[in-house]
Amino acid sequence: MGDGLLLDVRGLTVQYETESGPLVAVEQVDLQLREGEFLGIVGESGCGKSTLLFAIARLLVPPARISSGSVVFRGRDMVELAEKELRQVRWRDFSVVMQSAMNALNPVMTVGAQLKDVCEQHSTMSRREIALRSAQVLRLVSVDPRHLDSYPHQLSGGMRQRAMIAMALLFTPQLVIMDEPTTALDVVAQRSLMVQIRELQKRLGFAVLFVTHDMSLLRHFADRVAVMYAGQVVEVSSTAQVFGHPLHPYSRGLLAAFPSVTGPRVHLVGLPGAPPDLLRPPRGCRFHPRCPEVMRSCPNVEPPLYEVGGDLVRCLLYDERGGRAGTSERSS
Ligand code: SF4
């Protein structure tokens, strides 16, 4: 892979087998991640962002399955890897931080025992080396190593998430995949954890794939943002673009719906309506029933991803024929 490309996702499609038929939760997703880059993936709950992350990490369990596409990580297609081969890559080359450390950590094992467990399963480190490394990674995330003897319930929510991140950094992987790691925290703990993740990332050089429903969280931390709606990526832009001049009407709606952690007070506007039923997604543009800029063609034509100044957007407003200012197409 050239140009520092670390992860190359192409045409990734994930479906759930349900009693009512196949439900396509992630459809034809293309994403690229460079070494050391922080890519945020944002969308409302049920948009497929966590399913996408789990598919990339090869952590999907039935009835979910990857039905097509590839996930090339450091030159190898993860979709093709057998579980045994995956075990050699997980933790060492990429690791995953889950949404709730309380659920991801074993409640009856101390933090130290859990770090030791991962080391023993994925390396040939001696007991002494494991003890040293465990203390080192806890210090990295600003947790006192005395908490190696603590059980998860003895730690605050923020410290538990930090312990999870410490675990993810045991082998200094090139990619850390994070699924809403700050969701259970209050705003202050949330911000402090985000600052720490960004600092660690800069210091250690790993890339981050970060899923969240809260767009404002990405403003100061992500390099680029991918916006998902109803199983599709609808915009991939630089963070400055998404927060300054979002291209997709849905991105604009998301931005207006969340307060900024640090910005001035603004009037919040909720997105009208609800995301569609993915068993029966709307024809044409999936966002058209909720879109304030809907045009006559939107319910009939499925928009492709258009390239606009190096960014990508799935919206017919950017069709060369209709043009960005294609008001003539708008329905009344
Ligand atoms: Fe809105 Fe039409 Fe663009 Fe879809 S294609 S986001 S409905 S303007």
Coordinates of C-alpha atoms and ligand atoms in Angstrom, one line a residue:
M1 CA 0.0 0.0 0.0
G2 CA 1.4 3.3 -1.0
D3 CA 0.9 6.9 0.3
G4 CA 0.7 5.8 3.9
L5 CA -2.6 4.1 3.3
L6 CA -3.3 1.8 6.3
L7 CA -6.9 0.7 5.7
D8 CA -8.8 0.4 2.4
V9 CA -12.4 -0.5 2.7
R10 CA -14.2 -1.2 -0.7
G11 CA -17.8 -2.0 -1.4
L12 CA -18.4 -3.3 2.1
T13 CA -21.9 -4.6 2.6
V14 CA -23.3 -6.2 5.8
Q15 CA -26.6 -7.8 6.1
Y16 CA -28.6 -9.3 8.9
E17 CA -30.8 -12.3 8.2
T18 CA -34.1 -11.6 9.7
E19 CA -37.5 -13.4 9.7
S20 CA -38.8 -10.7 7.4
G21 CA -35.9 -11.1 5.0
P22 CA -32.3 -9.7 4.6
L23 CA -31.8 -6.3 6.2
V24 CA -28.8 -4.5 4.6
A25 CA -27.4 -2.5 7.5
V26 CA -24.2 -1.3 5.7
E27 CA -24.3 -0.9 1.9
Q28 CA -21.4 -0.5 -0.4
V29 CA -19.2 1.5 1.9
D30 CA -15.8 2.7 0.6
L31 CA -13.5 4.3 3.2
Q32 CA -9.7 4.9 3.3
L33 CA -7.6 5.6 6.4
R34 CA -4.1 6.8 6.3
E35 CA -1.4 6.0 8.9
G36 CA -1.8 8.1 12.0
E37 CA -5.1 9.6 10.8
F38 CA -8.2 10.2 13.0
L39 CA -11.4 9.4 11.0
G40 CA -14.7 10.0 12.8
I41 CA -17.8 8.1 11.7
V42 CA -21.0 9.8 12.7
G43 CA -24.7 9.2 12.3
E44 CA -28.0 8.6 14.3
S45 CA -28.5 5.3 16.1
G46 CA -29.4 2.5 13.7
C47 CA -27.5 4.1 10.7
G48 CA -25.1 1.2 10.6
K49 CA -22.0 2.9 12.0
S50 CA -21.3 0.4 14.7
T51 CA -22.1 -2.5 12.4
L52 CA -19.5 -1.0 10.0
L53 CA -16.9 -0.9 12.7
F54 CA -17.6 -4.4 13.8
A55 CA -17.4 -5.6 10.2
I56 CA -14.0 -3.9 9.8
A57 CA -12.8 -5.5 13.0
R58 CA -14.3 -8.8 11.9
L59 CA -16.3 -9.0 15.2
L60 CA -19.7 -9.5 13.6
V61 CA -21.7 -12.4 14.9
P62 CA -24.7 -14.1 13.2
P63 CA -27.3 -13.2 12.0
A64 CA -25.0 -10.4 10.8
R65 CA -22.5 -11.2 8.0
I66 CA -20.4 -9.5 5.4
S67 CA -22.1 -10.2 2.1
S68 CA -19.6 -8.5 -0.1
G69 CA -16.6 -6.1 -0.2
S70 CA -13.1 -6.1 1.1
V71 CA -11.2 -4.6 4.1
V72 CA -7.6 -4.4 3.2
F73 CA -5.5 -3.6 6.3
R74 CA -1.7 -3.4 5.9
G75 CA -2.0 -5.1 2.5
R76 CA -4.2 -8.1 3.7
D77 CA -7.9 -8.5 3.1
M78 CA -9.3 -9.1 6.6
V79 CA -12.5 -10.5 5.1
E80 CA -10.6 -13.4 3.8
L81 CA -8.7 -14.2 7.0
A82 CA -9.5 -17.3 9.1
E83 CA -10.1 -16.8 12.8
K84 CA -6.7 -18.2 13.6
E85 CA -5.0 -15.6 11.4
L86 CA -7.2 -12.9 12.8
R87 CA -6.1 -13.7 16.3
Q88 CA -2.5 -12.9 15.2
V89 CA -3.5 -9.5 13.9
R90 CA -6.0 -8.4 16.6
W91 CA -4.5 -6.6 19.6
R92 CA -1.1 -6.6 18.0
D93 CA -1.8 -4.7 14.8
F94 CA -5.3 -3.3 15.5
S95 CA -7.4 -3.2 18.7
V96 CA -10.9 -2.3 19.6
V97 CA -12.3 -0.1 22.4
M98 CA -15.9 -0.8 23.1
Q99 CA -18.7 1.6 24.0
S100 CA -19.1 0.5 27.6
A101 CA -16.0 -0.7 29.5
M102 CA -18.3 -2.0 32.3
N103 CA -19.6 -4.5 29.7
A104 CA -16.3 -5.1 28.0
L105 CA -14.2 -5.6 31.1
N106 CA -14.6 -8.8 33.2
P107 CA -16.2 -7.7 36.5
V108 CA -14.6 -10.5 38.5
M109 CA -11.0 -10.0 37.4
T110 CA -8.7 -7.2 38.4
V111 CA -7.5 -4.7 35.8
G112 CA -4.0 -6.3 36.1
A113 CA -5.3 -9.8 35.6
Q114 CA -7.1 -8.7 32.4
L115 CA -4.0 -7.0 31.0
K116 CA -2.0 -10.1 31.8
D117 CA -4.6 -12.3 30.1
V118 CA -4.3 -10.3 26.9
C119 CA -0.5 -10.4 27.0
E120 CA -0.4 -14.1 27.6
Q121 CA -2.7 -14.8 24.7
H122 CA -1.0 -12.6 22.2
S123 CA 2.7 -12.6 23.1
T124 CA 5.5 -14.6 24.8
M125 CA 6.2 -12.0 27.3
S126 CA 7.6 -13.1 30.7
R127 CA 5.6 -12.4 33.9
R128 CA 8.0 -9.6 34.7
E129 CA 7.7 -8.0 31.3
I130 CA 3.9 -8.2 31.5
A131 CA 3.9 -6.5 34.9
L132 CA 6.2 -3.7 33.6
R133 CA 4.2 -3.2 30.4
S134 CA 0.8 -3.2 32.3
A135 CA 2.0 -0.5 34.7
Q136 CA 3.5 1.4 31.7
V137 CA 0.2 1.4 29.7
L138 CA -1.9 2.5 32.7
R139 CA 0.5 5.4 33.2
L140 CA 0.1 6.3 29.5
V141 CA -3.6 6.8 30.1
S142 CA -3.0 8.7 33.4
V143 CA -4.3 5.9 35.6
D144 CA -2.1 5.1 38.7
P145 CA -0.6 1.6 38.3
R146 CA -1.9 0.8 41.8
H147 CA -5.2 0.2 40.1
L148 CA -3.8 -3.0 38.5
D149 CA -5.2 -4.5 41.7
S150 CA -8.6 -2.8 41.3
Y151 CA -11.7 -4.5 40.0
P152 CA -13.7 -2.6 37.3
H153 CA -16.5 -1.6 39.7
Q154 CA -13.9 0.1 41.9
L155 CA -13.0 2.6 39.1
S156 CA -14.9 5.6 37.9
G157 CA -16.5 5.4 34.4
G158 CA -13.7 7.6 33.0
M159 CA -11.0 5.4 34.6
R160 CA -12.6 2.2 33.2
Q161 CA -12.6 3.6 29.7
R162 CA -9.0 4.6 30.2
A163 CA -8.2 1.0 31.4
M164 CA -9.8 -0.2 28.2
I165 CA -7.7 2.1 26.1
A166 CA -4.6 1.0 28.0
M167 CA -5.4 -2.6 27.1
A168 CA -5.9 -1.6 23.5
L169 CA -2.4 0.0 23.5
L170 CA -0.5 -2.9 25.1
F171 CA 1.2 -3.8 21.8
T172 CA 1.2 -0.3 20.3
P173 CA -1.1 -1.2 17.3
Q174 CA -1.2 0.9 14.1
L175 CA -5.0 1.2 14.3
V176 CA -7.4 1.6 17.3
I177 CA -11.0 1.2 16.5
M178 CA -13.3 3.0 19.0
D179 CA -17.1 2.5 19.3
E180 CA -18.6 5.5 21.2
P181 CA -16.0 5.2 24.0
T182 CA -17.1 8.3 25.7
T183 CA -20.9 7.8 25.6
A184 CA -21.3 6.8 29.2
L185 CA -19.3 9.7 30.6
D186 CA -20.3 13.2 31.6
V187 CA -19.2 16.1 29.4
V188 CA -16.1 17.0 31.5
A189 CA -14.8 13.4 31.5
Q190 CA -15.7 13.0 27.9
R191 CA -13.6 16.0 26.8
S192 CA -10.7 14.9 29.0
L193 CA -10.7 11.4 27.5
M194 CA -10.9 12.9 23.9
V195 CA -7.9 15.1 24.6
Q196 CA -6.0 12.2 26.0
I197 CA -6.8 9.9 23.0
R198 CA -5.6 12.6 20.6
E199 CA -2.4 13.2 22.6
L200 CA -1.6 9.5 22.7
Q201 CA -2.4 9.2 19.0
K202 CA 0.1 11.9 18.2
R203 CA 2.7 10.5 20.5
L204 CA 2.4 6.9 19.4
G205 CA 1.3 7.4 15.8
F206 CA -1.6 5.0 15.6
A207 CA -4.6 5.7 13.4
V208 CA -8.1 6.0 14.9
L209 CA -11.5 5.0 13.6
F210 CA -14.0 6.6 15.9
V211 CA -17.7 6.0 15.9
T212 CA -20.1 8.5 17.6
H213 CA -23.6 9.8 17.3
D214 CA -22.4 13.1 18.7
M215 CA -21.0 15.2 15.9
S216 CA -19.7 17.9 18.1
L217 CA -17.3 15.5 19.7
L218 CA -15.3 15.3 16.5
R219 CA -14.8 19.0 15.9
H220 CA -11.5 19.3 17.7
F221 CA -10.2 15.8 17.3
A222 CA -10.9 14.2 13.9
D223 CA -8.9 14.9 10.7
R224 CA -11.8 13.8 8.6
V225 CA -15.4 12.8 9.2
A226 CA -17.6 10.2 7.4
V227 CA -21.3 10.8 7.8
M228 CA -23.6 7.8 7.6
Y229 CA -27.3 7.7 6.9
A230 CA -29.5 4.5 6.6
G231 CA -26.5 2.2 6.0
Q232 CA -24.8 4.4 3.4
V233 CA -21.9 6.9 3.7
V234 CA -23.4 10.2 2.6
E235 CA -20.4 12.5 3.1
V236 CA -16.7 12.1 3.7
S237 CA -15.0 15.5 4.2
S238 CA -12.3 17.2 6.1
T239 CA -13.3 18.2 9.6
A240 CA -13.0 21.8 8.7
Q241 CA -15.4 21.3 5.8
V242 CA -18.0 19.3 7.7
F243 CA -18.1 21.9 10.5
G244 CA -17.6 25.0 8.4
H245 CA -19.6 24.2 5.2
P246 CA -21.2 20.7 5.4
L247 CA -22.0 19.5 2.0
H248 CA -24.9 17.1 2.6
P249 CA -28.3 18.3 3.9
Y250 CA -28.2 15.5 6.5
S251 CA -24.8 16.7 7.8
R252 CA -26.2 20.2 8.2
G253 CA -29.1 18.7 10.1
L254 CA -26.8 16.7 12.4
L255 CA -24.7 19.8 13.1
A256 CA -27.7 21.8 14.0
A257 CA -29.0 19.1 16.4
F258 CA -25.9 19.0 18.7
P259 CA -24.5 21.6 21.0
S260 CA -20.8 22.3 20.8
V261 CA -18.9 21.5 23.9
T262 CA -16.9 24.7 23.7
G263 CA -18.7 26.9 21.2
P264 CA -21.2 29.7 21.8
R265 CA -24.8 29.0 22.8
V266 CA -26.9 28.4 19.7
H267 CA -30.5 27.4 19.2
L268 CA -30.6 23.6 18.5
V269 CA -32.9 22.3 15.8
G270 CA -33.8 18.6 15.9
L271 CA -33.9 16.6 12.7
P272 CA -37.6 16.0 11.7
G273 CA -38.8 12.5 11.2
A274 CA -37.0 9.2 11.9
P275 CA -34.4 7.1 10.0
P276 CA -36.0 4.7 7.6
D277 CA -36.8 1.0 8.1
L278 CA -33.8 -0.7 6.4
L279 CA -35.9 -3.7 5.5
R280 CA -37.8 -1.3 3.2
P281 CA -35.5 1.8 2.6
P282 CA -37.1 4.6 0.6
R283 CA -36.6 4.7 -3.2
G284 CA -34.2 7.2 -4.7
C285 CA -32.3 9.2 -2.1
R286 CA -32.8 7.5 1.3
F287 CA -32.9 10.9 3.0
H288 CA -35.6 12.4 0.8
P289 CA -38.5 12.0 3.3
R290 CA -36.7 14.2 5.8
C291 CA -34.7 16.4 3.5
P292 CA -35.4 20.2 3.7
E293 CA -33.9 20.6 0.2
V294 CA -35.7 17.7 -1.5
M295 CA -36.1 18.1 -5.3
R296 CA -38.5 16.4 -7.7
S297 CA -35.9 13.8 -8.8
C298 CA -34.8 12.8 -5.3
P299 CA -37.5 10.1 -4.7
N300 CA -36.6 8.5 -8.0
V301 CA -32.9 8.7 -8.5
E302 CA -30.4 7.1 -6.1
P303 CA -27.5 9.6 -5.8
P304 CA -24.0 8.3 -6.3
L305 CA -21.1 9.7 -4.3
Y306 CA -20.0 13.0 -6.0
E307 CA -16.5 14.4 -5.6
V308 CA -16.6 18.0 -4.6
G309 CA -13.2 19.7 -4.1
G310 CA -11.6 16.5 -2.8
D311 CA -14.5 15.6 -0.5
L312 CA -17.3 13.1 -1.2
V313 CA -21.1 13.7 -1.0
R314 CA -24.1 11.5 -1.9
C315 CA -26.6 14.2 -3.0
L316 CA -28.2 15.1 -6.3
L317 CA -27.7 18.8 -5.5
Y318 CA -24.1 18.1 -6.7
D319 CA -25.1 16.5 -10.0
E320 CA -23.5 18.4 -12.8
R321 CA -26.8 18.5 -14.7
G322 CA -28.8 19.8 -11.7
G323 CA -25.8 21.7 -10.3
R324 CA -25.4 22.8 -6.7
A325 CA -27.9 25.6 -7.3
G326 CA -30.4 23.3 -9.1
T327 CA -33.4 25.1 -7.7
S328 CA -35.3 24.4 -10.9
E329 CA -35.5 20.8 -9.8
R330 CA -36.8 21.5 -6.4
S331 CA -40.4 20.4 -5.6
S332 CA -42.7 22.9 -4.3
Ligands
SF4_1 FE1 -31.9 16.0 -0.2 FE2 -32.2 15.2 -2.7 FE3 -29.8 15.6 -1.8 FE4 -31.2 13.5 -1.0 S1 -30.5 13.9 -3.1 S2 -30.0 14.8 0.3 S3 -33.3 14.4 -0.9 S4 -31.4 17.2 -2.0

